[in-house]
Coordinates of C-alpha atoms and ligand atoms in Angstrom, one line a residue:
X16 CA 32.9 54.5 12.7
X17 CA 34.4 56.9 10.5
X18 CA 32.5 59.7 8.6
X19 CA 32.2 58.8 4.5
X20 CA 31.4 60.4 1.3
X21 CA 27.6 60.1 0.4
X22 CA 27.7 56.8 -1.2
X23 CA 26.9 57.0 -5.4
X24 CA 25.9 53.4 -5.9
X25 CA 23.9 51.1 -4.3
X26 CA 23.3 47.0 -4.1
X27 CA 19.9 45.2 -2.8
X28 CA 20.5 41.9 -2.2
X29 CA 17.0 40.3 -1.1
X30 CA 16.5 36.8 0.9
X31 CA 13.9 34.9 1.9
X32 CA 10.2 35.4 0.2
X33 CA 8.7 37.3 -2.3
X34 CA 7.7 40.2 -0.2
X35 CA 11.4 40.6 0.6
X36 CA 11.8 41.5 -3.1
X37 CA 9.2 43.6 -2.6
X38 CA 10.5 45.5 -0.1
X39 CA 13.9 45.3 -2.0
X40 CA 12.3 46.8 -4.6
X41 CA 11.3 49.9 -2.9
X42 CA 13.9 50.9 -1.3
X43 CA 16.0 50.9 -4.4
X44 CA 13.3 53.0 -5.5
X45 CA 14.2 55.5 -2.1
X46 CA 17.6 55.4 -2.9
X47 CA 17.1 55.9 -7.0
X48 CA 15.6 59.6 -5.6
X49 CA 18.4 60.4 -3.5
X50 CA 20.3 60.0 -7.1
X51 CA 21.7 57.0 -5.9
X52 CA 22.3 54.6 -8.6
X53 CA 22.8 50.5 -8.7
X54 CA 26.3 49.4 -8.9
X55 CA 27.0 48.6 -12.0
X56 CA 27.3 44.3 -12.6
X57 CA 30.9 42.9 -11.7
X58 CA 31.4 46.8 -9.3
X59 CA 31.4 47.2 -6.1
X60 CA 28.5 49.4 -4.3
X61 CA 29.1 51.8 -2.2
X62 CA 26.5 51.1 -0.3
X63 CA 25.4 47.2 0.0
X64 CA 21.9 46.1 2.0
X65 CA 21.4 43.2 2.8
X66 CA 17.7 42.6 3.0
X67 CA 17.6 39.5 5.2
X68 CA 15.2 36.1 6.4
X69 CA 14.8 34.5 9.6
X70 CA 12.8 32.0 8.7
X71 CA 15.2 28.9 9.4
X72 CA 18.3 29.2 10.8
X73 CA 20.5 28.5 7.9
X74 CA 19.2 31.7 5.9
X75 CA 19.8 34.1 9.3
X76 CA 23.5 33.1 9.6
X77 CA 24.0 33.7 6.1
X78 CA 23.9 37.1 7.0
X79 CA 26.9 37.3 9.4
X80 CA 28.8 35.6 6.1
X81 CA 27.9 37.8 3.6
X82 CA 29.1 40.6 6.1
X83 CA 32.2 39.1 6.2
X84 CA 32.9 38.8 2.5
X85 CA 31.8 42.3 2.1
X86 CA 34.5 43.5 4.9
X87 CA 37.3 41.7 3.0
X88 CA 36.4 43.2 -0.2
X89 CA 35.9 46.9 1.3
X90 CA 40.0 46.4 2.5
X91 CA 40.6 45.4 -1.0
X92 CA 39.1 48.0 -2.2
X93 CA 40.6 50.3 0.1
X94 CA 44.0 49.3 -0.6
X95 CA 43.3 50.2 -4.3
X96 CA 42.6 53.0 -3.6
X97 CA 38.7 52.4 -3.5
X98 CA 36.1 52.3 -0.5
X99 CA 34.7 50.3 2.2
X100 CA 31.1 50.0 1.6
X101 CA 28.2 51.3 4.5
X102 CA 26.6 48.3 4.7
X103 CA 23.1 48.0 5.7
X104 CA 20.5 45.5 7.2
X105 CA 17.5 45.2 6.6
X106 CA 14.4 42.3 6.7
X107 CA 13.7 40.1 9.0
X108 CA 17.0 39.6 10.6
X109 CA 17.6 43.0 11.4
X110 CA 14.0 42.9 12.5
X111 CA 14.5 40.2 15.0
X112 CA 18.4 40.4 16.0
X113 CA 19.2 43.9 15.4
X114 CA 21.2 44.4 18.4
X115 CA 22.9 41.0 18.0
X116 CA 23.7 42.5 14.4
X117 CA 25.3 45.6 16.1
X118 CA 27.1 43.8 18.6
X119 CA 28.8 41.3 16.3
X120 CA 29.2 43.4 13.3
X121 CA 30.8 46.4 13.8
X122 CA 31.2 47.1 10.1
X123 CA 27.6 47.3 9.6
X124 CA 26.3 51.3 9.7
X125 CA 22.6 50.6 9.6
X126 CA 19.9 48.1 10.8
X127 CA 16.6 48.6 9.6
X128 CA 13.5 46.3 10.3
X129 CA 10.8 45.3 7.1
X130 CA 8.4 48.1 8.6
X131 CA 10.5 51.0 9.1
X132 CA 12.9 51.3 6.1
X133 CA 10.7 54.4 4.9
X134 CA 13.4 55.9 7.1
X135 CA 16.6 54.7 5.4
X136 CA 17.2 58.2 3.9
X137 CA 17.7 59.9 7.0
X138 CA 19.8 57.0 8.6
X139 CA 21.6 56.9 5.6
X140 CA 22.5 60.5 6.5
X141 CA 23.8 59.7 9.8
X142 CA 25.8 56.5 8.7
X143 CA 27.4 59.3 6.2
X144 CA 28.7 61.3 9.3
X145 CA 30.0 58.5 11.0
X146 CA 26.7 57.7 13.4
X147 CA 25.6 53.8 13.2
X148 CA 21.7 54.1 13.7
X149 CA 19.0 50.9 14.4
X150 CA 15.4 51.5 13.6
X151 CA 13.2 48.5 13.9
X152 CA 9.9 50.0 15.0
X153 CA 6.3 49.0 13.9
X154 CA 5.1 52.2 12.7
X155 CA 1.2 52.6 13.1
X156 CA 1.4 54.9 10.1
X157 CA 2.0 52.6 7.3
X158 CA 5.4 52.7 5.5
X159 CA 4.0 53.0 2.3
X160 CA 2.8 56.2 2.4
X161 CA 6.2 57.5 2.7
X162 CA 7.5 55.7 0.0
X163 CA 7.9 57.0 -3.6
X164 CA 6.2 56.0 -6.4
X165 CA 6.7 52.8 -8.4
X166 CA 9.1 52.9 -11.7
X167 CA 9.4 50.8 -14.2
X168 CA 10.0 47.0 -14.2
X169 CA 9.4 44.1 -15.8
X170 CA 6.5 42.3 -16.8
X171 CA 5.8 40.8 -13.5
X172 CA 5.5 43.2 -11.1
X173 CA 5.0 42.1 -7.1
X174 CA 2.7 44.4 -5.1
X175 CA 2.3 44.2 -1.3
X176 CA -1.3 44.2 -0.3
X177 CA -1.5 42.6 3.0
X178 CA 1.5 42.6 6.1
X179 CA 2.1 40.3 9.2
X180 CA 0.7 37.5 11.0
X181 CA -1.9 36.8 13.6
X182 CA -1.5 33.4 13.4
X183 CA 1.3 32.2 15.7
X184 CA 2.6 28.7 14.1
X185 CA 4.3 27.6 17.0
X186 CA 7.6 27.4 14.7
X187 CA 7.7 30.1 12.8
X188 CA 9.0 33.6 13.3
X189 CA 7.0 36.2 11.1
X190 CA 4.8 37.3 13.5
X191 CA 7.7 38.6 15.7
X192 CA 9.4 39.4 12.2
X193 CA 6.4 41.5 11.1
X194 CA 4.1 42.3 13.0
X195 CA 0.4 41.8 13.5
X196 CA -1.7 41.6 9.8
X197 CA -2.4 45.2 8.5
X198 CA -3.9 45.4 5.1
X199 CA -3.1 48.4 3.3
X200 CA -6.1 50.8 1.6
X201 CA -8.2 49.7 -1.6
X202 CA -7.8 53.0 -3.1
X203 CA -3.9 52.8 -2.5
X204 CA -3.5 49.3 -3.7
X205 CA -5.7 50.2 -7.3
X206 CA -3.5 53.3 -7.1
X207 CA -0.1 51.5 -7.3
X208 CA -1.5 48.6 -9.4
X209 CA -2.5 51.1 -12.0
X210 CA 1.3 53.1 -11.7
X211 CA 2.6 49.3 -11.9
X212 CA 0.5 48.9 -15.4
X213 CA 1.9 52.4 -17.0
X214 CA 5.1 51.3 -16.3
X215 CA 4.7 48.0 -17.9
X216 CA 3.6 45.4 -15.8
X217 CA 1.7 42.8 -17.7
X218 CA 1.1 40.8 -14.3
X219 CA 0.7 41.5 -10.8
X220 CA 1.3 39.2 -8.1
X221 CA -0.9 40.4 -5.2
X222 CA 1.3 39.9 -1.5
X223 CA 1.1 39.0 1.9
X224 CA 2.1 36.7 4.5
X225 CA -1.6 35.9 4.8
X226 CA -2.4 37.8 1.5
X227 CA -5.7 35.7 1.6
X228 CA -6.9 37.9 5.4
X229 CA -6.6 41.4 3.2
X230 CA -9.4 43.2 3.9
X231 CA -10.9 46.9 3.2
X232 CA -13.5 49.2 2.0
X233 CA -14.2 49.6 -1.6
X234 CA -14.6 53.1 -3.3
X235 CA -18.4 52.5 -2.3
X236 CA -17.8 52.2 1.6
X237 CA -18.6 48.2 1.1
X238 CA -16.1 45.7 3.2
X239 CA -14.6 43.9 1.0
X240 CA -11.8 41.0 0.9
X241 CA -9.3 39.8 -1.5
X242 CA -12.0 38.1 -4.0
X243 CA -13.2 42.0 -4.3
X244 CA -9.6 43.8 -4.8
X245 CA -9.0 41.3 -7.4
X246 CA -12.2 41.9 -9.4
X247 CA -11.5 46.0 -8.8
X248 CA -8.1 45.4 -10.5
X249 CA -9.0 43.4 -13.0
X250 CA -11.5 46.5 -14.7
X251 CA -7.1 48.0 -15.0
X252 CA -6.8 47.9 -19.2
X253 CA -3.8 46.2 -20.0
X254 CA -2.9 44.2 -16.8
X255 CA -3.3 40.9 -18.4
X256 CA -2.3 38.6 -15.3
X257 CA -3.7 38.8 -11.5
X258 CA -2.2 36.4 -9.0
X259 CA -1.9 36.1 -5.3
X260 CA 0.4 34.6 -2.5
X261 CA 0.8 33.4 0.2
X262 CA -2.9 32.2 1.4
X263 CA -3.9 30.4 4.8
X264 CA -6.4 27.8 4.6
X265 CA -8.3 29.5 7.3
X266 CA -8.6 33.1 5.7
X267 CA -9.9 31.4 2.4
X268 CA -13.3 33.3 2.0
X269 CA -16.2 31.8 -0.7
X270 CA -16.3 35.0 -2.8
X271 CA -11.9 34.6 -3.5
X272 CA -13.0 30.8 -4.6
X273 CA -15.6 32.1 -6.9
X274 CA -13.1 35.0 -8.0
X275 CA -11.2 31.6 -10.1
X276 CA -14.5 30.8 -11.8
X277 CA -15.6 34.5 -12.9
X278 CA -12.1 36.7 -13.7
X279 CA -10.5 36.0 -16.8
X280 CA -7.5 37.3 -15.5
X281 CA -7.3 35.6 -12.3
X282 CA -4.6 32.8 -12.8
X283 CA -5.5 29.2 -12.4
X284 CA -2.8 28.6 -9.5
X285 CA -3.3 29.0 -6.1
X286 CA -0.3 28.2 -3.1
X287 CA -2.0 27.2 0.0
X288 CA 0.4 25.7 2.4
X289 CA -0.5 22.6 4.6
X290 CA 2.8 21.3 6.2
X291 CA 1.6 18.3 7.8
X292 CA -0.9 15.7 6.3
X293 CA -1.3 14.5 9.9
X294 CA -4.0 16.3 12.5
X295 CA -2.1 15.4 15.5
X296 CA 0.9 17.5 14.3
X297 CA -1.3 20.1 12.6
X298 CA -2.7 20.9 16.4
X299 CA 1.3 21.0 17.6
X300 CA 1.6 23.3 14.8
X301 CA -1.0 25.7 16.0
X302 CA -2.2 25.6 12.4
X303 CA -5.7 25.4 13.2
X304 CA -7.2 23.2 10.8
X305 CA -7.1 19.8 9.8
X306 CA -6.2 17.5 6.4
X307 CA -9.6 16.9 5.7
X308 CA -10.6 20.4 6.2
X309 CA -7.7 21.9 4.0
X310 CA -8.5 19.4 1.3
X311 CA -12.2 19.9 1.2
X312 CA -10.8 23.6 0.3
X313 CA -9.0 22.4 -2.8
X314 CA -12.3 20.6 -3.9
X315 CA -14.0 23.8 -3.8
X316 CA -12.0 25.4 -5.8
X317 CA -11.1 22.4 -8.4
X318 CA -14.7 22.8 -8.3
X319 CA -15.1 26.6 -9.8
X320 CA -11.3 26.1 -11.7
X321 CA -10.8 22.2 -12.4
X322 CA -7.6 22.9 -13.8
X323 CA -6.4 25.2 -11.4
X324 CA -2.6 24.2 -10.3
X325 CA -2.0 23.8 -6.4
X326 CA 1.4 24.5 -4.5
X327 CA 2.1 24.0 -1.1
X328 CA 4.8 24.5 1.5
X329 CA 5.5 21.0 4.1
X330 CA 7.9 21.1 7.1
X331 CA 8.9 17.3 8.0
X332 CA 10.9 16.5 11.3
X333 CA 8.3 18.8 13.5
X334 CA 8.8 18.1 17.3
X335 CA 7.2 14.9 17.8
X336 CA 6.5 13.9 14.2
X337 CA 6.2 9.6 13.9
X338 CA 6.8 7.6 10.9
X339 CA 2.9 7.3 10.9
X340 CA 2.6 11.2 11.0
X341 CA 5.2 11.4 7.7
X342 CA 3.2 8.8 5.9
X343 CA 0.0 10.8 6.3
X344 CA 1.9 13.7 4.4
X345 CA 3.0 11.6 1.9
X346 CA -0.7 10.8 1.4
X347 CA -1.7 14.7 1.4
X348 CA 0.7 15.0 -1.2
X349 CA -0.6 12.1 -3.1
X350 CA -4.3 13.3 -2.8
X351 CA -3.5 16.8 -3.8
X352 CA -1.5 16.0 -6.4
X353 CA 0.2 19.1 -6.3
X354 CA 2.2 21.4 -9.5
X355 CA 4.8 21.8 -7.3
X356 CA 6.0 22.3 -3.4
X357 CA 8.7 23.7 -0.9
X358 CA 9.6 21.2 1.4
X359 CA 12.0 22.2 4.7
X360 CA 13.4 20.5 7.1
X361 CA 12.0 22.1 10.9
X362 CA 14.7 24.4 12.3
X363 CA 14.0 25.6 15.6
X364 CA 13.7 29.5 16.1
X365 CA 14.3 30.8 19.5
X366 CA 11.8 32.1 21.3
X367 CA 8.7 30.5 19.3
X368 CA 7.1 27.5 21.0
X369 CA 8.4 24.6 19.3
X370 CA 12.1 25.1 20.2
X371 CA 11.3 24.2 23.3
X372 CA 9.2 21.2 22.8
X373 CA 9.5 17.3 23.5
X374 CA 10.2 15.1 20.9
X375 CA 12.8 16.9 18.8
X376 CA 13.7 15.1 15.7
X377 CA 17.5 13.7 14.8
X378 CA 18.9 15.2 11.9
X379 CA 19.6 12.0 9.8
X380 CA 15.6 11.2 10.5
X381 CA 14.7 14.4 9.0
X382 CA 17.5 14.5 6.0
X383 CA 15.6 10.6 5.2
X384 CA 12.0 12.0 5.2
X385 CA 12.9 15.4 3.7
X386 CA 14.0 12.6 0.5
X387 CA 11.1 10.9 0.7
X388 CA 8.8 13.9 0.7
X389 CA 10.6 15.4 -2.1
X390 CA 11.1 12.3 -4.3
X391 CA 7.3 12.3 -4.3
X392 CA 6.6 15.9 -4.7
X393 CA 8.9 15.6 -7.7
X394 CA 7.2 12.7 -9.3
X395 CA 3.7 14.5 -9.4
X396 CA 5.2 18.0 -10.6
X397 CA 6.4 16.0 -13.6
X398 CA 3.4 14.1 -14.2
X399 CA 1.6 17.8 -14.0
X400 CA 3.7 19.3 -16.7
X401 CA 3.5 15.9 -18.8
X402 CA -0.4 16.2 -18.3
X403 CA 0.1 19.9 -19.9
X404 CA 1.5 18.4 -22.9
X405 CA -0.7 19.6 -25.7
X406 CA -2.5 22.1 -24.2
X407 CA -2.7 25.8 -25.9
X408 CA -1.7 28.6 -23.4
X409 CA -0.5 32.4 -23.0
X410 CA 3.0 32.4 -21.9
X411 CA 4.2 35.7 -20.1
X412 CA 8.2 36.7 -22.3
X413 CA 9.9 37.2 -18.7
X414 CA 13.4 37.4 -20.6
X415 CA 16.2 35.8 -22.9
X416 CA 16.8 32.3 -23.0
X417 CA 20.6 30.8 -23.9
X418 CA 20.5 30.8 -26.9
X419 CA 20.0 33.9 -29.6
X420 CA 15.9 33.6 -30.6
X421 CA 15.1 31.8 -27.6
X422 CA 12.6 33.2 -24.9
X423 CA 11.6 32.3 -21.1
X424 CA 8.4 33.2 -19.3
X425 CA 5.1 31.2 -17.4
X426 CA 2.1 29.5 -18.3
X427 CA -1.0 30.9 -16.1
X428 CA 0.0 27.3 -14.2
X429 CA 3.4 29.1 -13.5
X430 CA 4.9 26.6 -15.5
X431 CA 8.1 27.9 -17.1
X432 CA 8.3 27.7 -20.6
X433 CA 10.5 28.2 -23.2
X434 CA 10.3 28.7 -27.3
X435 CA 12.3 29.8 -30.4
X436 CA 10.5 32.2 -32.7
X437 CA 10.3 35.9 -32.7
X438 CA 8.8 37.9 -29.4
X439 CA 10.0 40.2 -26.9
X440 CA 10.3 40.8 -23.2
X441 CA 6.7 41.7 -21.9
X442 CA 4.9 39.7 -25.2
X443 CA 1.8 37.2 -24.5
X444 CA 3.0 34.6 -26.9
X445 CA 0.4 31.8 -27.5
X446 CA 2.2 28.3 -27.7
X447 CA 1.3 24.9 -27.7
X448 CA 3.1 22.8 -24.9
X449 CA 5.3 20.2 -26.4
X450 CA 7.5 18.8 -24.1
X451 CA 8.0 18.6 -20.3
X452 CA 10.6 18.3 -18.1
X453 CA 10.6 18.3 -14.4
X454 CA 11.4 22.1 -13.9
X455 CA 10.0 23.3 -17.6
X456 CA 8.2 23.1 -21.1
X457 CA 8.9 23.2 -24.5
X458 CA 6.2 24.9 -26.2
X459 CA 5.7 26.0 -29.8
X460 CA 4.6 29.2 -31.2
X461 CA 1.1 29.8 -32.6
X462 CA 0.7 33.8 -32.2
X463 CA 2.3 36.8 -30.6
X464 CA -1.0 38.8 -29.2
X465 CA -1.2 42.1 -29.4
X466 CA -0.1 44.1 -25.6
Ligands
LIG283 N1 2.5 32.7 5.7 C1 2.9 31.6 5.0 C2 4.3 31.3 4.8 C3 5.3 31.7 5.8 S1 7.0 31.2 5.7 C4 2.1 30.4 5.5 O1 1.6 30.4 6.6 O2 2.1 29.4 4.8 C5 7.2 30.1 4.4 C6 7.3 28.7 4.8 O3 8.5 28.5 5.5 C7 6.2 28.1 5.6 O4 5.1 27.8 4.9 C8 6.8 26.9 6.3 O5 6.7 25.8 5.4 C9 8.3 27.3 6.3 N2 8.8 27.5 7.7 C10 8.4 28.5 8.5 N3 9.0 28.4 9.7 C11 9.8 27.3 9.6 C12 10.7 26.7 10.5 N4 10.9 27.1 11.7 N5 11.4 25.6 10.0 C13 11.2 25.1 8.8 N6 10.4 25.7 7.9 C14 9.7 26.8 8.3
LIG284 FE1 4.2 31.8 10.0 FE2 2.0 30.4 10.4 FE3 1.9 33.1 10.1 FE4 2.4 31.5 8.0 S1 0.5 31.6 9.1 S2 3.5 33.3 8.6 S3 3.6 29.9 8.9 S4 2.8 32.0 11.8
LIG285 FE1 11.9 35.3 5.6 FE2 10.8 37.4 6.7 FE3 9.9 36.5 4.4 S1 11.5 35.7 7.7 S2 10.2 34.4 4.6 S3 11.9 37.4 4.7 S4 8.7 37.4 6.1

């Protein structure tokens, strides 16, 4: 690899969940103090990362694509007299195949896993002098406390409380991905909420892969879990929004349930991922609980927040799965009645458990169930917005819609809604829901609250 000049401009490109933005988010945030700036829209960066998934196999091949585009437009550049880009990557991909990466991609300077990218100044140093470096270590001491601090954004900020996985799903790939759970300090996560809220976050959505297992000590010495954080941050004037995702059923604790009775703040949504209705796959799945358990969980909390909006994740075509098994997630589905779902089709990830299990399910059988499942899952989204007609609601002014005087943001369901009137980015608009569609609502101005 040749040496380069430092680069001046960056590009994140994020992948895969919410806590990849995160992490998107803050190493922009390392780069923006290195005086790196973002590429301006329609440029080339000089330096691209690409922050990457592994979670099915479609989304960790992308990667080897996108590399390829960006080596053809680096020789275009080049032969106007521009610059090949140091391409990074980062997430869960570089986490998991970061010598594969090296091997096949000789264009890329940098690998660096979801737990070590603290470190992408220095690499970024070598890269400069010609050096391709890999770092995908767990570090025991936590990342965060190397990174900068938070700058402004827009009215929905996403803060990491919670990391990794304990669980083992025997299809899935975070715990190799990232590691085993850590939950990062109270005092740090009120810390960086309250930063978030100065530079004008309206909402905070609290993350983890099992954001429901965060644990710690309060500013008294008392354990507490997530139900206590979120009080904690709800005493932060001006943060008008709390949320929280991704929970496991078997993390939920009583005192987060009553959390949705008690705190204004706390939205009435909650995504709690089942991915089979039937018990006999559940146990395949190493999930560790059953239907019936995981809806008894939804009644208690419909029973503290009976309008509280559920979400849920489903994988159909699991090793093994029967037409009777599929059915009893349709009838999940049905019971749940659910705001709205993401529904995948299994993909096999080598070296977890189910790769290697009996029963693997043909293609066309999944493509027909993953239509069923999301026929249905669309029909009771729609009939959940319809039953939202009428209702009076907050909705969060996330930005511009087409058309001049027109704005976009969510309801506390996460609903997206759009009005005409006069507001701004960042506004609490109060609106009456007027019309739904599958994917959003028409609502109507009644007030713009004060911030
Ligand atoms: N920690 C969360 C979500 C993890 S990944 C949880 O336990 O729910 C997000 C979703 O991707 C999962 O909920 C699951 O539905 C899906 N997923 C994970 N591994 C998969 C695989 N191998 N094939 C298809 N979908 C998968
Ligand atoms: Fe993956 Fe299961 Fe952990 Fe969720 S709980 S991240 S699905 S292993
Ligand atoms: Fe993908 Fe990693 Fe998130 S595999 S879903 S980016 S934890």
């Amino acid at each position: 690899m040749k040496p380069s000049a430092p680069p001046q401009t960056y590009r994140v490109k994020s992948f895969g969940c919410q806590m990849n933005v995160y992490d998107g988010e803050r190493m922009a945030e390392l780069l923006a103090e290195r005086g790196i700036t973002p590429a301006p829209e329609g440029e080339e960066a000089d330096l691209v990362i690409l922050n990457t998934c592994h979670i099915r196999e479609k989304a960790a091949e992308k990667v080897y694509s996108d590399i390829g585009r960006l080596v053809l437009a680096g020789k275009q550049a080049e032969a106007n007299g521009g610059r090949q880009p140091l391409i990074a990557v980062a997430g869960c991909v570089a986490q998991a195949e970061g010598e594969e990466i090296m091997a096949r991609a000789p264009a890329v300077s940098i690998v660096v896993g979801p737990q070590a990218y603290h470190r992408l100044p220095e690499m970024l140093d070598k890269a400069v002098q010609g050096k391709r470096a890999t770092d995908t270590d767990m570090p025991a001491i936590a990342k965060f406390d190397a990174l900068p601090a938070r700058r402004k954004r827009g009215p929905s900020a996403f803060l990491t409380v919670q990391e990794g996985c304990d669980k083992f799903c025997t299809y899935c790939v975070v715990p190799y991905t990232r590691g085993a759970e850590i939950s990062r300090p109270f005092s740090h996560l009120v810390a960086e909420a309250q930063k978030l809220v100065e530079a004008g976050a309206k909402e905070i959505t609290l993350l983890g892969q099992n954001v429901n297992a965060w644990s710690g000590e309060d500013d008294k010495g008392r354990r507490t879990g997530l139900g206590g954080l979120i009080r904690a941050l709800a005493q932060i004037d001006g943060l008008a929004r709390i949320r929280y995702t991704t929970s496991h059923p078997n993390d939920m604790e009583e005192d987060l349930i009553a959390a949705h009775g008690e705190i204004a703040k706390l939205m009435p949504y909650l995504h709690l991922p089942v991915q089979s209705g039937s018990d006999r796959v559940l146990k395949a799945m190493n999930r560790q609980h059953t239907a019936q358990s995981y809806l008894k969980l939804i009644e208690a909390f419909r029973a503290v927040r009976p309008d509280i909006a559920l979400s849920g994740d489903f994988i159909v075509g699991f090793p093994g799965e029967t037409e009777a098994d599929f059915e009893d997630t349709l009838r999940i589905v049905d019971e749940v009645r659910y705001a709205a779902c993401f529904s995948f089709k299994y993909s096999p990830r080598p070296g977890t458990p189910a790769a290697t299990m009996d029963g693997q399910i043909a293609p066309e059988v999944m493509d027909e169930r993953l239509q069923r499942l999301q026929q249905r899952i669309g029909a009771h989204q729609l009939a959940f917005n319809q039953a939202s007609v009428g209702k009076t609601c907050t909705v969060l002014v996330e930005r511009t819609g087409r058309h001049p005087g027109q704005w976009l943001g969510k309801s506390p369901w996460l609903q997206s809604v759009w009005f005409e009137g006069q507001a701004a980015i960042g506004d609490l608009v109060e609106v009456t829901l007027a019309e739904a569609g599958p994917n959003s609502l028409k609502g109507l101005v009644r007030e713009v609250l004060p911030a």
